[in-house]
Amino acid sequence: GESVGLHLPTLSVQEGDNSIINCAYSNSASDYFIWYKQESGKGPQFIIDIRSNMDKRQGQRVTVLLNKTVKHLSLQIAATQPGDSAVYFCAENHLFNNDMRFGAGTRLTVKP
Amino acid sequence: DAGITQSPRYKITETGRQVTLMCHQTWSHSYMFWYRQDLGHGLRLIYYSAAADITDKGEVPDGYVVSRSKTENFPLTLESATRSQTSVYFCASSWNTGELFFGEGSRLTVL
């Protein structure tokens, strides 16, 4: 079936290094993608989004890349900090649909 | 403070009991959502609402009931709780089909 998933369930990086979190999706009709960050005991928080008519979008220390050819989404975090330790979810939204689907999440751990 | 609030934050109940989780938002967002979060499944949509008096099923609606008589409130009711409904429940709201704003979650344990 169609789904949103993540390549790696956990990722550990050294403070100051760059982090890359990957996500695969299978529904080519999806036109909107979001990355969320969830800290322990809290609800997910929006990080950055991208529409299917773009292949790259940058925010503060974060970049999202979208490769529609291989249905792949990635989140890059520059100069990763201890405060970036959290679970990161990608989510996709289907065109004309309110059913936002989430991946299982990747736990990012930043080592000091 | 403005935002989205859920209550209760923690609830323990017994199988067969009715439980209602409350969600209140102060942004006047049109859309509201209920998700459940379980290990290995990520976030799964239970129900959503596009406006007052309009609700639709999501991916896992069985065993749940929602209502939306007012724009700001979107309660989720488990009419007869089962152990498989032990989970963390998140309410969210949004202006449209874009970014979701999540509450802090309600952790429900069904014994």
PDB file of C-alpha atoms in Angstrom:
ATOM      1  CA  GLY A   1       0.000   0.000   0.000  1.00  0.00           C
ATOM      2  CA  GLU A   2       0.991   3.629  -0.218  1.00  0.00           C
ATOM      3  CA  SER A   3       2.808   4.921   2.784  1.00  0.00           C
ATOM      4  CA  VAL A   4       5.296   7.344   4.158  1.00  0.00           C
ATOM      5  CA  GLY A   5       8.351   5.802   5.746  1.00  0.00           C
ATOM      6  CA  LEU A   6      11.814   6.555   7.003  1.00  0.00           C
ATOM      7  CA  HIS A   7      15.063   4.849   6.041  1.00  0.00           C
ATOM      8  CA  LEU A   8      16.591   4.832   9.530  1.00  0.00           C
ATOM      9  CA  PRO A   9      14.839   4.682  12.888  1.00  0.00           C
ATOM     10  CA  THR A  10      17.771   6.231  14.807  1.00  0.00           C
ATOM     11  CA  LEU A  11      20.553   8.643  14.005  1.00  0.00           C
ATOM     12  CA  SER A  12      23.388   9.695  16.267  1.00  0.00           C
ATOM     13  CA  VAL A  13      25.610  12.648  15.394  1.00  0.00           C
ATOM     14  CA  GLN A  14      28.307  14.700  17.040  1.00  0.00           C
ATOM     15  CA  GLU A  15      27.495  18.223  18.103  1.00  0.00           C
ATOM     16  CA  GLY A  16      28.433  20.624  15.338  1.00  0.00           C
ATOM     17  CA  ASP A  17      28.117  18.053  12.561  1.00  0.00           C
ATOM     18  CA  ASN A  18      25.439  18.175   9.918  1.00  0.00           C
ATOM     19  CA  SER A  19      22.510  15.748  10.146  1.00  0.00           C
ATOM     20  CA  ILE A  20      20.549  14.236   7.311  1.00  0.00           C
ATOM     21  CA  ILE A  21      17.251  12.489   7.963  1.00  0.00           C
ATOM     22  CA  ASN A  22      15.637  10.656   5.088  1.00  0.00           C
ATOM     23  CA  CYS A  23      12.083   9.799   4.180  1.00  0.00           C
ATOM     24  CA  ALA A  24      10.540   7.784   1.356  1.00  0.00           C
ATOM     25  CA  TYR A  25       7.031   8.188   0.088  1.00  0.00           C
ATOM     26  CA  SER A  26       5.148   6.142  -2.456  1.00  0.00           C
ATOM     27  CA  ASN A  27       2.144   8.261  -3.422  1.00  0.00           C
ATOM     28  CA  SER A  28       3.030  10.385  -6.429  1.00  0.00           C
ATOM     29  CA  ALA A  29      -0.228  12.330  -5.939  1.00  0.00           C
ATOM     30  CA  SER A  30       1.064  13.895  -2.725  1.00  0.00           C
ATOM     31  CA  ASP A  31       1.699  17.578  -3.265  1.00  0.00           C
ATOM     32  CA  TYR A  32       2.742  18.833   0.151  1.00  0.00           C
ATOM     33  CA  PHE A  33       5.351  17.574   2.578  1.00  0.00           C
ATOM     34  CA  ILE A  34       6.191  18.659   6.097  1.00  0.00           C
ATOM     35  CA  TRP A  35       8.889  17.862   8.616  1.00  0.00           C
ATOM     36  CA  TYR A  36       7.946  17.885  12.280  1.00  0.00           C
ATOM     37  CA  LYS A  37      10.107  17.712  15.389  1.00  0.00           C
ATOM     38  CA  GLN A  38       8.818  16.038  18.520  1.00  0.00           C
ATOM     39  CA  GLU A  39      10.607  16.451  21.817  1.00  0.00           C
ATOM     40  CA  SER A  40       9.985  14.036  24.646  1.00  0.00           C
ATOM     41  CA  GLY A  41       6.573  14.506  26.243  1.00  0.00           C
ATOM     42  CA  LYS A  42       5.465  17.144  23.758  1.00  0.00           C
ATOM     43  CA  GLY A  43       3.422  17.384  20.614  1.00  0.00           C
ATOM     44  CA  PRO A  44       5.061  17.560  17.182  1.00  0.00           C
ATOM     45  CA  GLN A  45       6.199  20.989  16.056  1.00  0.00           C
ATOM     46  CA  PHE A  46       6.440  22.240  12.498  1.00  0.00           C
ATOM     47  CA  ILE A  47       9.971  22.647  11.170  1.00  0.00           C
ATOM     48  CA  ILE A  48       9.711  23.220   7.455  1.00  0.00           C
ATOM     49  CA  ASP A  49       7.474  22.341   4.525  1.00  0.00           C
ATOM     50  CA  ILE A  50       7.798  21.997   0.779  1.00  0.00           C
ATOM     51  CA  ARG A  51       5.351  21.750  -2.078  1.00  0.00           C
ATOM     52  CA  SER A  52       5.744  19.333  -4.938  1.00  0.00           C
ATOM     53  CA  ASN A  53       6.537  22.127  -7.409  1.00  0.00           C
ATOM     54  CA  MET A  54       9.800  22.764  -5.537  1.00  0.00           C
ATOM     55  CA  ASP A  55      12.876  20.602  -5.012  1.00  0.00           C
ATOM     56  CA  LYS A  56      14.564  22.546  -2.239  1.00  0.00           C
ATOM     57  CA  ARG A  57      13.577  24.875   0.544  1.00  0.00           C
ATOM     58  CA  GLN A  58      15.760  26.430   3.214  1.00  0.00           C
ATOM     59  CA  GLY A  59      14.985  27.642   6.684  1.00  0.00           C
ATOM     60  CA  GLN A  60      17.102  28.590   9.621  1.00  0.00           C
ATOM     61  CA  ARG A  61      19.756  25.827   9.824  1.00  0.00           C
ATOM     62  CA  VAL A  62      17.390  23.419   8.072  1.00  0.00           C
ATOM     63  CA  THR A  63      16.969  22.473   4.450  1.00  0.00           C
ATOM     64  CA  VAL A  64      14.392  20.153   2.945  1.00  0.00           C
ATOM     65  CA  LEU A  65      15.107  18.428  -0.342  1.00  0.00           C
ATOM     66  CA  LEU A  66      12.457  16.771  -2.448  1.00  0.00           C
ATOM     67  CA  ASN A  67      13.300  14.312  -5.195  1.00  0.00           C
ATOM     68  CA  LYS A  68      10.070  13.447  -6.956  1.00  0.00           C
ATOM     69  CA  THR A  69      11.781  11.088  -9.379  1.00  0.00           C
ATOM     70  CA  VAL A  70      12.649   8.629  -6.627  1.00  0.00           C
ATOM     71  CA  LYS A  71       9.948   9.831  -4.189  1.00  0.00           C
ATOM     72  CA  HIS A  72      12.441  10.823  -1.563  1.00  0.00           C
ATOM     73  CA  LEU A  73      12.429  13.599   1.014  1.00  0.00           C
ATOM     74  CA  SER A  74      15.280  14.622   3.271  1.00  0.00           C
ATOM     75  CA  LEU A  75      15.829  17.026   6.123  1.00  0.00           C
ATOM     76  CA  GLN A  76      19.265  18.499   6.581  1.00  0.00           C
ATOM     77  CA  ILE A  77      20.180  20.162   9.853  1.00  0.00           C
ATOM     78  CA  ALA A  78      23.339  22.246   9.818  1.00  0.00           C
ATOM     79  CA  ALA A  79      25.649  22.465  12.828  1.00  0.00           C
ATOM     80  CA  THR A  80      23.509  20.122  14.895  1.00  0.00           C
ATOM     81  CA  GLN A  81      23.043  21.175  18.500  1.00  0.00           C
ATOM     82  CA  PRO A  82      22.004  19.222  21.621  1.00  0.00           C
ATOM     83  CA  GLY A  83      18.632  20.964  21.437  1.00  0.00           C
ATOM     84  CA  ASP A  84      18.043  19.263  18.104  1.00  0.00           C
ATOM     85  CA  SER A  85      17.793  15.887  19.837  1.00  0.00           C
ATOM     86  CA  ALA A  86      14.252  14.712  19.188  1.00  0.00           C
ATOM     87  CA  VAL A  87      12.157  12.461  16.977  1.00  0.00           C
ATOM     88  CA  TYR A  88      11.671  13.804  13.482  1.00  0.00           C
ATOM     89  CA  PHE A  89       8.647  12.924  11.363  1.00  0.00           C
ATOM     90  CA  CYS A  90       8.009  13.488   7.717  1.00  0.00           C
ATOM     91  CA  ALA A  91       4.406  13.843   6.647  1.00  0.00           C
ATOM     92  CA  GLU A  92       2.674  14.011   3.314  1.00  0.00           C
ATOM     93  CA  ASN A  93      -0.634  15.486   2.358  1.00  0.00           C
ATOM     94  CA  HIS A  94      -2.645  14.279  -0.579  1.00  0.00           C
ATOM     95  CA  LEU A  95      -3.994  16.778  -3.067  1.00  0.00           C
ATOM     96  CA  PHE A  96      -7.486  17.962  -2.043  1.00  0.00           C
ATOM     97  CA  ASN A  97      -7.323  15.715   0.996  1.00  0.00           C
ATOM     98  CA  ASN A  98      -7.009  16.478   4.699  1.00  0.00           C
ATOM     99  CA  ASP A  99      -5.541  13.094   5.525  1.00  0.00           C
ATOM    100  CA  MET A 100      -1.963  14.005   6.409  1.00  0.00           C
ATOM    101  CA  ARG A 101       0.052  10.791   6.713  1.00  0.00           C
ATOM    102  CA  PHE A 102       3.061  10.548   8.976  1.00  0.00           C
ATOM    103  CA  GLY A 103       6.108   8.344   8.846  1.00  0.00           C
ATOM    104  CA  ALA A 104       7.159   6.292  11.869  1.00  0.00           C
ATOM    105  CA  GLY A 105       9.832   8.812  12.889  1.00  0.00           C
ATOM    106  CA  THR A 106      13.618   8.973  13.262  1.00  0.00           C
ATOM    107  CA  ARG A 107      15.174   9.577  16.645  1.00  0.00           C
ATOM    108  CA  LEU A 108      18.082  12.005  16.393  1.00  0.00           C
ATOM    109  CA  THR A 109      20.597  11.986  19.241  1.00  0.00           C
ATOM    110  CA  VAL A 110      23.256  14.675  19.394  1.00  0.00           C
ATOM    111  CA  LYS A 111      26.392  13.767  21.302  1.00  0.00           C
ATOM    112  CA  PRO A 112      28.278  16.603  23.011  1.00  0.00           C
TER     113      PRO A 112
ATOM    114  CA  ASP B   1      -2.688  32.126  26.515  1.00  0.00           C
ATOM    115  CA  ALA B   2      -3.637  31.471  22.925  1.00  0.00           C
ATOM    116  CA  GLY B   3      -3.008  28.037  21.552  1.00  0.00           C
ATOM    117  CA  ILE B   4      -4.331  24.522  21.570  1.00  0.00           C
ATOM    118  CA  THR B   5      -4.933  22.727  24.837  1.00  0.00           C
ATOM    119  CA  GLN B   6      -5.843  19.161  25.632  1.00  0.00           C
ATOM    120  CA  SER B   7      -7.360  17.701  28.758  1.00  0.00           C
ATOM    121  CA  PRO B   8      -6.831  15.566  30.642  1.00  0.00           C
ATOM    122  CA  ARG B   9      -3.096  15.150  30.057  1.00  0.00           C
ATOM    123  CA  TYR B  10      -3.157  11.742  31.739  1.00  0.00           C
ATOM    124  CA  LYS B  11      -6.037   9.341  32.177  1.00  0.00           C
ATOM    125  CA  ILE B  12      -6.312   5.788  33.459  1.00  0.00           C
ATOM    126  CA  THR B  13      -9.576   3.979  32.872  1.00  0.00           C
ATOM    127  CA  GLU B  14     -10.970   0.483  32.721  1.00  0.00           C
ATOM    128  CA  THR B  15     -12.133  -1.584  29.788  1.00  0.00           C
ATOM    129  CA  GLY B  16     -15.709  -0.780  28.831  1.00  0.00           C
ATOM    130  CA  ARG B  17     -15.829   2.700  30.322  1.00  0.00           C
ATOM    131  CA  GLN B  18     -16.587   5.805  28.337  1.00  0.00           C
ATOM    132  CA  VAL B  19     -13.796   8.362  28.103  1.00  0.00           C
ATOM    133  CA  THR B  20     -13.821  11.821  26.577  1.00  0.00           C
ATOM    134  CA  LEU B  21     -10.676  13.699  25.650  1.00  0.00           C
ATOM    135  CA  MET B  22     -11.101  17.425  25.248  1.00  0.00           C
ATOM    136  CA  CYS B  23      -9.417  19.735  22.780  1.00  0.00           C
ATOM    137  CA  HIS B  24      -9.719  23.504  22.690  1.00  0.00           C
ATOM    138  CA  GLN B  25      -8.045  25.989  20.332  1.00  0.00           C
ATOM    139  CA  THR B  26      -8.089  29.772  20.451  1.00  0.00           C
ATOM    140  CA  TRP B  27      -6.900  30.522  16.914  1.00  0.00           C
ATOM    141  CA  SER B  28     -10.285  30.065  15.224  1.00  0.00           C
ATOM    142  CA  HIS B  29      -8.679  27.490  12.950  1.00  0.00           C
ATOM    143  CA  SER B  30     -11.161  25.854  10.594  1.00  0.00           C
ATOM    144  CA  TYR B  31      -9.608  22.415  10.714  1.00  0.00           C
ATOM    145  CA  MET B  32      -9.155  20.210  13.745  1.00  0.00           C
ATOM    146  CA  PHE B  33      -7.732  16.718  13.957  1.00  0.00           C
ATOM    147  CA  TRP B  34      -7.304  13.808  16.337  1.00  0.00           C
ATOM    148  CA  TYR B  35      -4.283  11.534  16.012  1.00  0.00           C
ATOM    149  CA  ARG B  36      -3.107   8.625  18.068  1.00  0.00           C
ATOM    150  CA  GLN B  37       0.562   7.843  18.499  1.00  0.00           C
ATOM    151  CA  ASP B  38       1.801   4.322  19.123  1.00  0.00           C
ATOM    152  CA  LEU B  39       5.284   2.875  18.961  1.00  0.00           C
ATOM    153  CA  GLY B  40       5.953   1.510  15.514  1.00  0.00           C
ATOM    154  CA  HIS B  41       2.993   3.277  13.937  1.00  0.00           C
ATOM    155  CA  GLY B  42       3.859   6.923  14.201  1.00  0.00           C
ATOM    156  CA  LEU B  43       0.872   9.235  14.143  1.00  0.00           C
ATOM    157  CA  ARG B  44      -2.384   7.921  12.730  1.00  0.00           C
ATOM    158  CA  LEU B  45      -5.397  10.064  11.979  1.00  0.00           C
ATOM    159  CA  ILE B  46      -8.580   9.116  13.813  1.00  0.00           C
ATOM    160  CA  TYR B  47     -11.011  11.858  12.805  1.00  0.00           C
ATOM    161  CA  TYR B  48     -10.860  15.357  11.476  1.00  0.00           C
ATOM    162  CA  SER B  49     -13.194  18.287  11.064  1.00  0.00           C
ATOM    163  CA  ALA B  50     -13.133  20.955   8.386  1.00  0.00           C
ATOM    164  CA  ALA B  51     -15.554  23.256  10.209  1.00  0.00           C
ATOM    165  CA  ALA B  52     -18.213  23.251  12.901  1.00  0.00           C
ATOM    166  CA  ASP B  53     -20.688  20.397  12.411  1.00  0.00           C
ATOM    167  CA  ILE B  54     -18.514  18.788   9.719  1.00  0.00           C
ATOM    168  CA  THR B  55     -16.490  15.712  10.637  1.00  0.00           C
ATOM    169  CA  ASP B  56     -14.846  12.938   8.643  1.00  0.00           C
ATOM    170  CA  LYS B  57     -13.172   9.641   9.389  1.00  0.00           C
ATOM    171  CA  GLY B  58      -9.465   9.234   9.169  1.00  0.00           C
ATOM    172  CA  GLU B  59      -7.328   6.137   8.993  1.00  0.00           C
ATOM    173  CA  VAL B  60      -8.371   4.507  12.301  1.00  0.00           C
ATOM    174  CA  PRO B  61     -11.856   5.735  13.343  1.00  0.00           C
ATOM    175  CA  ASP B  62     -13.332   2.530  14.785  1.00  0.00           C
ATOM    176  CA  GLY B  63     -14.273   2.818  18.461  1.00  0.00           C
ATOM    177  CA  TYR B  64     -14.176   6.609  18.489  1.00  0.00           C
ATOM    178  CA  VAL B  65     -16.789   9.327  18.216  1.00  0.00           C
ATOM    179  CA  VAL B  66     -16.243  13.040  17.648  1.00  0.00           C
ATOM    180  CA  SER B  67     -18.365  16.141  17.556  1.00  0.00           C
ATOM    181  CA  ARG B  68     -17.768  19.771  16.693  1.00  0.00           C
ATOM    182  CA  SER B  69     -20.619  21.985  17.786  1.00  0.00           C
ATOM    183  CA  LYS B  70     -18.267  24.960  18.205  1.00  0.00           C
ATOM    184  CA  THR B  71     -15.276  25.912  16.090  1.00  0.00           C
ATOM    185  CA  GLU B  72     -12.928  25.986  19.061  1.00  0.00           C
ATOM    186  CA  ASN B  73     -13.751  22.588  20.571  1.00  0.00           C
ATOM    187  CA  PHE B  74     -13.278  19.093  19.197  1.00  0.00           C
ATOM    188  CA  PRO B  75     -13.872  16.385  21.828  1.00  0.00           C
ATOM    189  CA  LEU B  76     -12.951  12.757  21.174  1.00  0.00           C
ATOM    190  CA  THR B  77     -15.022  10.076  22.893  1.00  0.00           C
ATOM    191  CA  LEU B  78     -14.193   6.434  23.371  1.00  0.00           C
ATOM    192  CA  GLU B  79     -17.652   5.005  23.984  1.00  0.00           C
ATOM    193  CA  SER B  80     -16.419   1.696  25.390  1.00  0.00           C
ATOM    194  CA  ALA B  81     -12.687   1.763  25.944  1.00  0.00           C
ATOM    195  CA  THR B  82     -10.555  -1.242  24.998  1.00  0.00           C
ATOM    196  CA  ARG B  83      -6.944  -2.055  25.885  1.00  0.00           C
ATOM    197  CA  SER B  84      -5.945  -1.522  22.260  1.00  0.00           C
ATOM    198  CA  GLN B  85      -6.939   2.131  22.684  1.00  0.00           C
ATOM    199  CA  THR B  86      -4.133   2.665  25.173  1.00  0.00           C
ATOM    200  CA  SER B  87      -2.122   5.349  23.413  1.00  0.00           C
ATOM    201  CA  VAL B  88      -1.080   8.959  23.350  1.00  0.00           C
ATOM    202  CA  TYR B  89      -3.694  11.110  21.673  1.00  0.00           C
ATOM    203  CA  PHE B  90      -2.844  14.366  19.961  1.00  0.00           C
ATOM    204  CA  CYS B  91      -5.236  17.041  18.892  1.00  0.00           C
ATOM    205  CA  ALA B  92      -4.168  19.441  16.156  1.00  0.00           C
ATOM    206  CA  SER B  93      -5.614  22.393  14.291  1.00  0.00           C
ATOM    207  CA  SER B  94      -4.823  24.275  11.106  1.00  0.00           C
ATOM    208  CA  TRP B  95      -6.109  27.044   8.852  1.00  0.00           C
ATOM    209  CA  ASN B  96      -6.258  24.762   5.853  1.00  0.00           C
ATOM    210  CA  THR B  97      -4.652  21.520   4.713  1.00  0.00           C
ATOM    211  CA  GLY B  98      -1.180  22.755   5.552  1.00  0.00           C
ATOM    212  CA  GLU B  99       0.804  23.050   8.747  1.00  0.00           C
ATOM    213  CA  LEU B 100      -0.718  21.414  11.801  1.00  0.00           C
ATOM    214  CA  PHE B 101      -0.437  22.895  15.283  1.00  0.00           C
ATOM    215  CA  PHE B 102      -0.427  20.151  17.887  1.00  0.00           C
ATOM    216  CA  GLY B 103      -1.469  20.066  21.498  1.00  0.00           C
ATOM    217  CA  GLU B 104       0.713  18.540  24.204  1.00  0.00           C
ATOM    218  CA  GLY B 105      -1.047  15.187  24.044  1.00  0.00           C
ATOM    219  CA  SER B 106      -3.267  13.099  26.306  1.00  0.00           C
ATOM    220  CA  ARG B 107      -1.826   9.835  27.555  1.00  0.00           C
ATOM    221  CA  LEU B 108      -4.588   7.264  27.989  1.00  0.00           C
ATOM    222  CA  THR B 109      -4.151   3.914  29.674  1.00  0.00           C
ATOM    223  CA  VAL B 110      -6.964   1.367  29.501  1.00  0.00           C
ATOM    224  CA  LEU B 111      -6.662  -1.415  32.066  1.00  0.00           C
TER     225      LEU B 111
END
